[in-house]
Amino acid sequence: MKRIRIVMTTLAMLVAGSVSLLAPGSATAADAPRSSTGQRWALQITDGVTGKSYYVAAELSDTLSSDQKGRLRARTAATSPTAIGTWETFTLHTADNGATVSLRNEENGLYVSTEAHYATPYTKMLRARAQSIGTSSTAWEKFQLQKDTEVAGAYNLKSMATQQFVSARFNLTSPGDQGLLLAAYGAASGSWERIRLVPVPNSGQYGDTADPPATANSPVGTMRNVVSWNACSNNNADCTLDNAEVTTVGDTVAQQAAAADADVMFVQEICEKSAAALENSLEGRRVGGLTDWDVRFAPTYRKLTGTGVLAQKHCANSKSGADRGAYGMALAVPSENTWYRSWILPSRDTAEQRPLMCATVPTQGTAFCGGHFSAGIAGDDVTETGNPQPTGYYRNEQAKTAFQQASTLRGLGYEVVFGGDLNATPPDAPQGPGSAPAWVLEPLYYQPGVVDDRFEECDQSAYGGSRTGAPTHVSTSSSLKLDYIFGPQSADYSCSITDTGVSDHKLIDAAVSFH
């Protein structure tokens, strides 16, 4: 197993829906996932009296009493971003589609709560101590992020439990309490209430677009079993894994991978904390003959209301009430993988910001990219009024992005296999209920007789080269192909569809023989 490699980018890049890069980072504690591309932040606050700036730390010293451990204090001098450690690192989550935000500390893996009933001077103190995010609209773990009215790029944080703003109190009597964060102020009117979000360093590079090292290796003469499956493990009552425990999800997905003898697997609609469980189960089953896998996780985001800041969409708690972390997709690859990267696909502002993720296996000369495109539902994939192509617009833009990133990897010598739940029907499929316009997935598909560098989909040869295939999502109203595995035109394919009886999507398995 590898150490965590965390994807980071700048606030400006996240607001724009730009890329995130991975680089080695520190290991997470508690049950926080060990391999996630979720954005990490530090919170910076300036004392307007002294002019000094500080990063907020969750104080986790063993000398603190149990009711003080995890308290948030602006106390780490913000002299350089290199001063940011795991105590000063947080991820942003939203359990209500961007209406509120919750903060999780990197070191202990716990969510920040407002201690509304503590005695003075700790009344309404913030503390990283909750195992999960409360479900009510006024839960102690929920906050509202607002743009500061006076300083561009700064924010105020309002506790939903107290309906008051968070302030760093630099005037408390005890020196050990200086900078303590209290959600106890009726107005955000000064520097103590002004928070800047600082991307954590050593987890990516500012504005970087670094690609992996080129490879001279080739997979020619080899075959890879590549599997894609929408596991439907968040909160869909039509699916067996609805609100399932993280270990149950990991074992079930690994079981499907083993049945397909998978060498690589793309998994959509999976919760963050199932990533480690899946990796352990794959290794325990020796799937693909491997004893060492890496499972990478990329979250789906939502834009926080009124700010454009991206927070990770949160999975619903399990049936037992256990936290399952963020919602998104996973990519399981052999553990030699060291370079991987995630993108936020072009998405409608009010919709989920869906991920694309790629990883390389350099000794094999292969790269694997998984994606989960926007759903073709009202309000999710419809562009602005007056656009000549209003329905399917964003899925088409997402297909273009996937092709662009795959082309970059091919330019570095990699043979690329791309797959996932693309939530759109093939160009040559019959039009009917639920089908997408034929042009939506055009950027990905090659056509026989047309010389270009687009992909062959694994079902094409079985359909005489036609851009269609067997349905992977069947309901009472429709039977649609929504799940795909694409690869180079030079390869041979054997494509199979399996109804697992667990998800509302069938599993697609492609044996890709490279030539």
Coordinates of C-alpha atoms in Angstrom, one line a residue:
M1 CA 0.0 0.0 0.0
K2 CA 1.1 3.5 -0.7
R3 CA 1.0 6.6 1.6
I4 CA -1.8 9.0 0.8
R5 CA -1.4 11.3 -2.1
I6 CA -3.7 14.2 -1.7
V7 CA -5.1 16.3 -4.6
M8 CA -5.0 20.0 -4.0
T9 CA -5.5 23.2 -6.0
T10 CA -6.1 26.8 -5.4
L11 CA -9.4 28.4 -4.3
A12 CA -9.5 30.2 -7.6
M13 CA -9.1 27.0 -9.5
L14 CA -11.8 25.3 -7.5
V15 CA -14.3 28.1 -8.0
A16 CA -13.6 27.8 -11.7
G17 CA -14.0 24.0 -11.6
S18 CA -10.3 23.5 -12.6
V19 CA -8.0 20.6 -12.1
S20 CA -6.5 19.0 -8.9
L21 CA -3.1 17.3 -8.7
L22 CA -1.8 14.6 -6.5
A23 CA 1.5 14.5 -4.7
P24 CA 2.8 12.7 -1.6
G25 CA 1.1 13.9 1.7
S26 CA 0.8 12.9 5.3
A27 CA -1.2 10.0 6.5
T28 CA -4.7 10.7 7.9
A29 CA -5.7 9.5 11.3
A30 CA -8.8 7.9 12.7
D31 CA -11.0 6.4 10.0
A32 CA -10.5 9.1 7.5
P33 CA -9.7 7.6 4.1
R34 CA -6.1 6.9 3.2
S35 CA -6.4 7.7 -0.4
S36 CA -8.6 10.6 -1.5
T37 CA -8.2 13.4 -4.0
G38 CA -10.5 15.7 -1.9
Q39 CA -9.4 19.3 -1.6
R40 CA -7.7 20.3 1.7
W41 CA -7.7 23.8 3.3
A42 CA -6.2 25.8 6.0
L43 CA -8.2 28.6 7.7
Q44 CA -6.3 31.9 8.1
I45 CA -7.3 34.7 10.4
T46 CA -5.6 38.0 11.1
D47 CA -5.6 39.8 14.4
G48 CA -6.4 43.4 13.4
V49 CA -4.8 44.7 16.6
T50 CA -1.4 43.3 16.1
G51 CA -1.6 42.7 12.3
K52 CA -0.3 39.2 12.7
S53 CA -2.0 36.3 10.8
Y54 CA -2.6 32.8 12.1
Y55 CA -3.7 29.4 10.8
V56 CA -6.5 27.7 12.8
A57 CA -5.4 24.5 14.5
A58 CA -7.4 21.8 16.1
E59 CA -5.5 21.3 19.3
L60 CA -5.1 17.6 20.0
S61 CA -2.4 17.6 22.7
D62 CA -2.7 14.7 25.3
T63 CA -2.5 17.3 28.0
L64 CA -5.9 18.7 27.2
S65 CA -9.0 17.4 29.0
S66 CA -11.4 15.3 27.1
D67 CA -13.9 18.2 26.8
Q68 CA -11.2 20.6 25.4
K69 CA -9.4 18.2 23.0
G70 CA -9.9 19.2 19.4
R71 CA -10.7 22.8 20.2
L72 CA -10.1 25.3 17.3
R73 CA -7.6 28.1 17.9
A74 CA -6.0 30.6 15.6
R75 CA -2.5 30.0 17.0
T76 CA -0.1 28.8 14.3
A77 CA 1.9 31.8 12.8
A78 CA 1.0 32.1 9.2
T79 CA 4.5 33.0 8.2
S80 CA 4.6 30.4 5.4
P81 CA 2.2 27.8 4.0
T82 CA 4.8 25.2 5.1
A83 CA 3.7 25.9 8.6
I84 CA 0.4 24.1 7.8
G85 CA 0.4 20.6 9.4
T86 CA -2.4 18.1 9.9
W87 CA -3.8 19.9 12.9
E88 CA -4.2 23.0 10.6
T89 CA -5.7 21.0 7.7
F90 CA -9.5 20.7 7.0
T91 CA -11.8 19.4 4.3
L92 CA -15.1 21.0 3.4
H93 CA -18.2 18.9 3.2
T94 CA -21.9 19.6 2.4
A95 CA -24.7 17.3 3.4
D96 CA -27.5 19.6 1.9
N97 CA -26.4 20.4 -1.6
G98 CA -24.4 23.5 -0.7
A99 CA -26.8 25.2 1.7
T100 CA -24.3 24.6 4.6
V101 CA -20.8 23.5 5.0
S102 CA -19.1 21.2 7.6
L103 CA -15.4 21.0 8.3
R104 CA -13.4 17.8 9.0
N105 CA -10.0 17.9 10.6
E106 CA -7.2 16.0 8.8
E107 CA -5.4 14.8 11.9
N108 CA -8.2 13.2 13.9
G109 CA -10.8 12.7 11.1
L110 CA -13.5 14.3 13.1
Y111 CA -16.0 17.1 12.2
V112 CA -16.0 20.6 13.8
S113 CA -18.9 21.1 16.2
T114 CA -20.2 24.2 18.0
E115 CA -20.2 23.5 21.8
A116 CA -23.3 25.6 22.4
H117 CA -23.7 24.7 26.1
Y118 CA -20.1 25.1 27.4
A119 CA -19.6 27.5 30.3
T120 CA -17.8 30.9 29.9
P121 CA -15.2 31.5 28.5
Y122 CA -15.7 28.4 26.3
T123 CA -19.4 29.0 25.5
K124 CA -20.0 28.2 21.8
M125 CA -16.4 27.1 21.3
L126 CA -15.6 25.2 18.1
R127 CA -14.1 21.8 18.5
A128 CA -13.2 19.0 16.1
R129 CA -14.9 16.1 17.9
A130 CA -17.9 14.7 16.0
Q131 CA -17.9 11.3 14.4
S132 CA -20.6 12.4 11.8
I133 CA -22.5 15.4 10.6
G134 CA -25.9 16.0 12.3
T135 CA -29.0 15.6 10.2
S136 CA -31.0 18.6 11.4
S137 CA -30.8 22.0 9.8
T138 CA -29.3 23.4 13.0
A139 CA -26.9 20.6 13.7
W140 CA -23.8 21.6 15.7
E141 CA -21.6 20.5 12.7
K142 CA -23.3 22.8 10.1
F143 CA -22.1 26.3 9.2
Q144 CA -23.0 28.8 6.5
L145 CA -20.1 30.2 4.5
Q146 CA -20.6 33.8 3.4
K147 CA -18.5 36.2 1.4
D148 CA -17.1 39.0 3.6
T149 CA -18.7 42.2 2.6
E150 CA -15.5 44.3 2.9
V151 CA -12.6 42.2 1.8
A152 CA -12.6 40.3 -1.5
G153 CA -11.5 36.6 -1.2
A154 CA -12.4 36.5 2.5
Y155 CA -15.3 34.7 4.2
N156 CA -17.4 34.6 7.4
L157 CA -18.6 31.5 9.0
K158 CA -22.0 31.4 10.7
S159 CA -22.9 28.5 13.0
M160 CA -26.3 27.0 12.3
A161 CA -26.6 25.9 15.9
T162 CA -26.2 29.4 17.4
Q163 CA -27.1 31.5 14.4
Q164 CA -24.1 33.6 15.2
F165 CA -20.7 34.2 13.5
V166 CA -17.4 32.6 14.3
S167 CA -14.8 34.9 15.7
A168 CA -11.1 34.2 16.8
R169 CA -10.9 35.8 20.3
F170 CA -7.5 37.2 20.7
N171 CA -8.4 39.1 23.9
L172 CA -9.1 36.2 26.2
T173 CA -7.5 36.3 29.7
S174 CA -5.5 33.1 29.5
P175 CA -2.6 33.1 27.0
G176 CA -3.4 29.5 26.2
D177 CA -6.9 30.6 25.1
Q178 CA -5.7 33.4 22.7
G179 CA -7.3 33.0 19.3
L180 CA -10.0 30.5 20.5
L181 CA -12.8 30.2 17.9
L182 CA -16.3 31.0 19.3
A183 CA -19.5 31.0 17.3
A184 CA -21.0 33.8 19.5
Y185 CA -21.2 37.0 17.6
G186 CA -24.2 38.6 16.0
A187 CA -22.3 40.3 13.2
A188 CA -19.2 39.6 11.1
S189 CA -17.8 43.1 11.3
G190 CA -14.0 42.8 11.8
S191 CA -10.8 41.0 11.1
W192 CA -11.4 38.4 13.9
E193 CA -14.4 37.1 12.0
R194 CA -12.7 37.2 8.6
I195 CA -11.5 33.8 7.3
R196 CA -9.3 33.1 4.3
L197 CA -9.2 29.6 2.7
V198 CA -5.6 28.7 2.0
P199 CA -4.9 25.6 -0.2
V200 CA -2.6 23.2 1.8
P201 CA 0.9 23.0 0.2
N202 CA 2.8 19.8 -0.6
S203 CA -0.3 18.3 -1.9
G204 CA -0.2 19.9 -5.4
Q205 CA 1.3 22.9 -6.9
Y206 CA -0.2 26.3 -7.4
G207 CA -1.5 26.5 -11.0
D208 CA 0.4 23.4 -11.9
T209 CA -0.6 21.2 -14.9
A210 CA 2.1 18.7 -14.5
D211 CA 1.7 15.4 -16.4
P212 CA 3.2 12.0 -15.6
P213 CA 6.6 11.1 -16.9
A214 CA 6.5 9.7 -20.4
T215 CA 6.8 6.0 -20.8
A216 CA 8.5 3.9 -23.5
N217 CA 6.9 0.7 -22.4
S218 CA 4.1 -0.9 -24.4
P219 CA 1.2 -3.2 -23.4
V220 CA 1.3 -4.8 -26.9
G221 CA 0.8 -8.6 -26.6
T222 CA -1.0 -8.3 -23.3
M223 CA -4.7 -8.4 -22.2
R224 CA -6.3 -6.5 -19.4
N225 CA -9.7 -7.1 -17.8
V226 CA -11.2 -3.7 -17.2
V227 CA -14.4 -3.4 -15.2
S228 CA -16.8 -0.5 -14.6
W229 CA -19.7 -0.6 -12.2
N230 CA -22.0 2.0 -10.6
A231 CA -22.3 0.4 -7.2
C232 CA -25.3 2.6 -6.2
S233 CA -24.1 2.6 -2.5
N234 CA -25.3 6.0 -1.3
N235 CA -29.0 6.4 -0.6
N236 CA -31.0 4.8 -3.4
A237 CA -33.7 2.6 -2.0
D238 CA -33.8 0.6 -5.3
C239 CA -30.3 -0.7 -4.6
T240 CA -29.1 -3.4 -2.2
L241 CA -26.1 -1.2 -1.0
D242 CA -28.4 1.7 -0.1
N243 CA -26.9 3.1 3.2
A244 CA -24.7 0.0 3.6
E245 CA -21.7 -0.1 6.0
V246 CA -18.4 0.8 4.4
T247 CA -17.0 -2.7 4.9
T248 CA -20.1 -4.2 3.3
V249 CA -19.6 -2.0 0.2
G250 CA -15.9 -2.8 0.0
D251 CA -16.5 -6.5 0.2
T252 CA -19.4 -6.4 -2.3
V253 CA -17.4 -4.4 -4.9
A254 CA -14.4 -6.6 -4.4
Q255 CA -16.5 -9.7 -4.9
Q256 CA -17.7 -8.4 -8.2
A257 CA -14.2 -7.5 -9.2
A258 CA -13.1 -11.1 -8.3
A259 CA -15.9 -12.6 -10.3
A260 CA -14.7 -10.6 -13.4
D261 CA -11.0 -11.3 -12.7
A262 CA -10.5 -7.6 -12.9
D263 CA -7.1 -6.0 -13.4
V264 CA -8.5 -2.5 -13.1
M265 CA -11.9 -1.3 -11.9
F266 CA -13.8 1.9 -12.1
V267 CA -16.5 2.3 -9.4
Q268 CA -19.1 5.1 -9.3
E269 CA -21.5 6.1 -6.5
I270 CA -19.3 4.9 -3.7
C271 CA -18.5 6.6 -0.4
E272 CA -15.1 7.9 0.5
K273 CA -14.6 5.6 3.6
S274 CA -15.3 2.5 1.5
A275 CA -12.0 3.1 -0.4
A276 CA -9.8 1.5 2.2
A277 CA -12.3 -1.3 2.8
L278 CA -12.3 -2.0 -1.0
E279 CA -8.5 -2.0 -1.2
N280 CA -8.2 -4.4 1.7
S281 CA -10.8 -6.8 0.3
L282 CA -9.2 -6.8 -3.2
E283 CA -5.9 -7.7 -1.6
G284 CA -7.4 -10.4 0.6
R285 CA -9.1 -12.0 -2.4
R286 CA -6.0 -11.7 -4.6
V287 CA -8.1 -10.2 -7.3
G288 CA -6.2 -10.3 -10.7
G289 CA -3.5 -12.3 -8.9
L290 CA -2.4 -9.1 -7.1
T291 CA -1.6 -8.9 -3.4
D292 CA -1.2 -5.1 -3.5
W293 CA -3.7 -2.7 -4.9
D294 CA -4.2 1.0 -4.7
V295 CA -7.8 2.4 -4.6
R296 CA -8.0 6.2 -5.3
F297 CA -11.1 8.2 -4.5
A298 CA -12.4 11.4 -6.2
P299 CA -15.3 13.3 -4.6
T300 CA -18.2 14.8 -6.2
Y301 CA -18.6 18.5 -5.2
R302 CA -21.3 21.0 -4.7
K303 CA -20.9 24.8 -4.9
L304 CA -21.7 26.4 -1.6
T305 CA -24.6 28.8 -1.9
G306 CA -23.6 32.4 -2.6
T307 CA -19.8 31.8 -2.7
G308 CA -18.9 29.4 -5.5
V309 CA -16.5 27.5 -3.2
L310 CA -16.6 23.8 -3.7
A311 CA -17.4 21.4 -0.9
Q312 CA -17.4 17.7 -1.1
K313 CA -20.9 16.2 -1.4
H314 CA -21.4 14.0 1.7
C315 CA -22.7 10.4 1.7
A316 CA -25.7 9.6 3.8
N317 CA -24.8 7.9 7.0
S318 CA -25.0 4.1 7.0
K319 CA -28.0 2.2 8.4
S320 CA -26.1 2.0 11.8
G321 CA -25.6 5.8 11.7
A322 CA -21.9 5.6 10.9
D323 CA -20.3 8.4 8.9
R324 CA -19.2 7.3 5.4
G325 CA -17.4 10.4 4.3
A326 CA -17.7 12.1 0.9
Y327 CA -19.7 10.8 -2.1
G328 CA -17.9 10.1 -5.4
M329 CA -16.0 7.5 -7.5
A330 CA -13.1 5.2 -7.1
L331 CA -10.4 3.8 -9.3
A332 CA -8.7 0.6 -8.3
V333 CA -5.3 -0.1 -10.0
P334 CA -2.2 -2.2 -9.3
S335 CA -0.1 -0.7 -6.5
E336 CA 2.8 0.3 -8.7
N337 CA 0.7 3.4 -9.5
T338 CA 2.3 6.5 -8.2
W339 CA 0.8 9.3 -10.5
Y340 CA -2.9 10.0 -10.5
R341 CA -4.9 13.1 -11.0
S342 CA -8.5 14.2 -10.8
W343 CA -10.5 16.9 -12.7
I344 CA -13.8 18.5 -11.9
L345 CA -15.7 18.1 -15.1
P346 CA -17.6 21.1 -16.6
S347 CA -20.9 21.1 -14.8
R348 CA -23.9 23.3 -14.3
D349 CA -23.4 25.6 -11.3
T350 CA -26.5 24.3 -9.5
A351 CA -25.8 20.7 -10.2
E352 CA -23.3 18.2 -8.8
Q353 CA -19.7 18.9 -9.9
R354 CA -18.8 15.5 -11.2
P355 CA -15.2 14.0 -11.2
L356 CA -12.9 12.5 -13.8
M357 CA -9.8 10.6 -12.6
C358 CA -6.8 9.0 -14.3
A359 CA -3.9 6.8 -13.1
T360 CA -0.9 5.4 -14.8
V361 CA 0.7 2.0 -14.7
P362 CA 4.1 2.9 -16.3
T363 CA 5.7 -0.5 -16.5
Q364 CA 2.8 -1.7 -18.5
G365 CA 2.6 1.5 -20.6
T366 CA -1.1 1.9 -19.7
A367 CA -3.2 4.6 -18.2
F368 CA -6.8 4.2 -16.9
C369 CA -9.3 7.0 -16.6
G370 CA -12.7 6.7 -14.9
G371 CA -15.6 9.2 -15.1
H372 CA -19.1 9.8 -13.8
F373 CA -21.0 12.3 -16.1
S374 CA -23.9 14.5 -15.1
A375 CA -27.4 12.9 -15.0
G376 CA -29.7 13.7 -17.9
I377 CA -32.4 15.1 -15.6
A378 CA -34.1 18.5 -15.4
G379 CA -31.8 21.1 -14.0
D380 CA -28.7 18.9 -14.1
D381 CA -27.6 18.9 -17.7
V382 CA -29.4 21.8 -19.4
T383 CA -27.5 24.9 -20.3
E384 CA -28.6 28.5 -20.5
T385 CA -31.7 29.6 -22.4
G386 CA -31.1 30.2 -26.0
N387 CA -28.3 27.7 -26.5
P388 CA -28.9 25.7 -29.7
Q389 CA -28.1 22.4 -27.8
P390 CA -29.8 22.8 -24.4
T391 CA -30.2 19.2 -23.4
G392 CA -27.0 17.2 -23.0
Y393 CA -24.8 20.2 -23.2
Y394 CA -22.7 19.5 -20.1
R395 CA -22.4 15.7 -20.8
N396 CA -21.0 16.7 -24.2
E397 CA -18.5 19.1 -22.6
Q398 CA -17.6 16.3 -20.2
A399 CA -16.9 13.9 -23.0
K400 CA -14.7 16.5 -24.7
T401 CA -12.7 16.9 -21.5
A402 CA -12.3 13.2 -21.0
F403 CA -11.0 12.9 -24.6
Q404 CA -8.6 15.8 -24.1
Q405 CA -7.1 14.3 -21.0
A406 CA -6.8 10.9 -22.5
S407 CA -5.1 12.4 -25.6
T408 CA -2.5 14.1 -23.3
L409 CA -1.7 10.7 -21.8
R410 CA -1.5 9.1 -25.2
G411 CA 0.9 11.8 -26.3
L412 CA 3.2 10.6 -23.4
G413 CA 3.3 7.1 -24.7
Y414 CA 0.5 5.5 -22.7
E415 CA -2.3 3.4 -24.2
V416 CA -5.4 4.7 -22.5
V417 CA -8.6 2.8 -21.4
F418 CA -11.5 5.1 -20.3
G419 CA -14.7 4.0 -18.7
G420 CA -17.6 4.8 -16.3
D421 CA -21.2 5.8 -15.9
L422 CA -21.6 8.4 -18.6
N423 CA -25.4 8.8 -18.2
A424 CA -25.9 9.1 -21.9
T425 CA -26.9 6.7 -24.7
P426 CA -24.6 5.9 -27.7
P427 CA -24.9 7.9 -30.9
D428 CA -26.4 5.1 -33.0
A429 CA -28.7 3.8 -30.3
P430 CA -32.5 4.1 -31.0
Q431 CA -34.1 7.3 -29.6
G432 CA -36.6 6.6 -26.9
P433 CA -37.5 7.4 -23.3
G434 CA -34.4 8.5 -21.4
S435 CA -32.1 8.5 -24.4
A436 CA -29.6 11.3 -25.0
P437 CA -29.2 13.3 -28.2
A438 CA -27.0 11.4 -30.6
W439 CA -24.3 14.1 -30.6
V440 CA -23.6 13.9 -26.8
L441 CA -20.9 11.2 -26.8
E442 CA -19.7 11.9 -30.4
P443 CA -16.3 13.2 -29.0
L444 CA -15.4 9.8 -27.7
Y445 CA -16.5 7.3 -30.5
Y446 CA -14.6 6.4 -33.6
Q447 CA -16.6 5.5 -36.7
P448 CA -15.4 2.7 -39.1
G449 CA -13.9 4.2 -42.2
V450 CA -13.2 7.6 -40.5
V451 CA -9.5 8.2 -39.8
D452 CA -9.2 9.9 -36.4
D453 CA -7.8 9.2 -32.9
R454 CA -11.1 8.6 -31.1
F455 CA -11.8 5.5 -29.0
E456 CA -13.4 2.2 -29.8
E457 CA -16.0 1.2 -27.3
C458 CA -15.8 -2.5 -26.1
D459 CA -19.3 -3.3 -27.5
Q460 CA -18.7 -1.9 -31.0
S461 CA -17.2 -5.0 -32.7
A462 CA -20.1 -7.1 -31.5
Y463 CA -22.4 -4.7 -33.3
G464 CA -20.5 -4.5 -36.5
G465 CA -18.8 -1.3 -35.7
S466 CA -22.1 0.5 -34.9
R467 CA -21.8 3.0 -32.0
T468 CA -24.3 1.2 -29.7
G469 CA -24.3 -1.8 -27.3
A470 CA -26.2 -3.9 -24.7
P471 CA -28.2 -2.0 -22.1
T472 CA -26.7 -1.5 -18.7
H473 CA -29.6 0.3 -17.0
V474 CA -33.0 -1.2 -17.2
S475 CA -36.1 0.2 -15.6
T476 CA -39.9 -0.1 -16.0
S477 CA -39.8 2.8 -18.6
S478 CA -36.5 2.3 -20.5
S479 CA -33.6 0.0 -21.3
L480 CA -30.5 2.1 -21.9
K481 CA -26.7 1.7 -22.4
L482 CA -25.2 4.2 -19.9
D483 CA -22.0 2.4 -18.9
Y484 CA -18.9 2.2 -21.1
I485 CA -15.3 1.0 -21.6
F486 CA -13.3 2.7 -24.3
G487 CA -9.8 1.9 -25.6
P488 CA -7.5 2.2 -28.5
Q489 CA -8.8 1.3 -32.0
S490 CA -5.9 -1.1 -32.5
A491 CA -7.1 -3.3 -29.6
D492 CA -9.4 -6.3 -29.7
Y493 CA -12.3 -6.4 -27.3
S494 CA -14.6 -8.9 -25.6
C495 CA -17.4 -7.1 -23.8
S496 CA -19.8 -8.6 -21.3
I497 CA -22.6 -7.2 -19.2
T498 CA -23.5 -8.7 -15.8
D499 CA -26.7 -8.1 -13.8
T500 CA -25.3 -8.2 -10.3
G501 CA -28.7 -8.0 -8.7
V502 CA -27.3 -5.4 -6.3
S503 CA -27.3 -2.1 -8.2
D504 CA -29.6 -0.4 -10.7
H505 CA -26.7 -0.5 -13.1
K506 CA -25.3 -3.6 -14.6
L507 CA -21.5 -4.3 -14.5
I508 CA -19.6 -3.9 -17.7
D509 CA -16.4 -6.0 -18.2
A510 CA -14.0 -5.6 -21.1
A511 CA -11.2 -7.9 -22.0
V512 CA -8.8 -5.5 -23.8
S513 CA -6.2 -7.2 -26.0
F514 CA -3.5 -4.7 -27.0
H515 CA -1.9 -4.9 -30.5

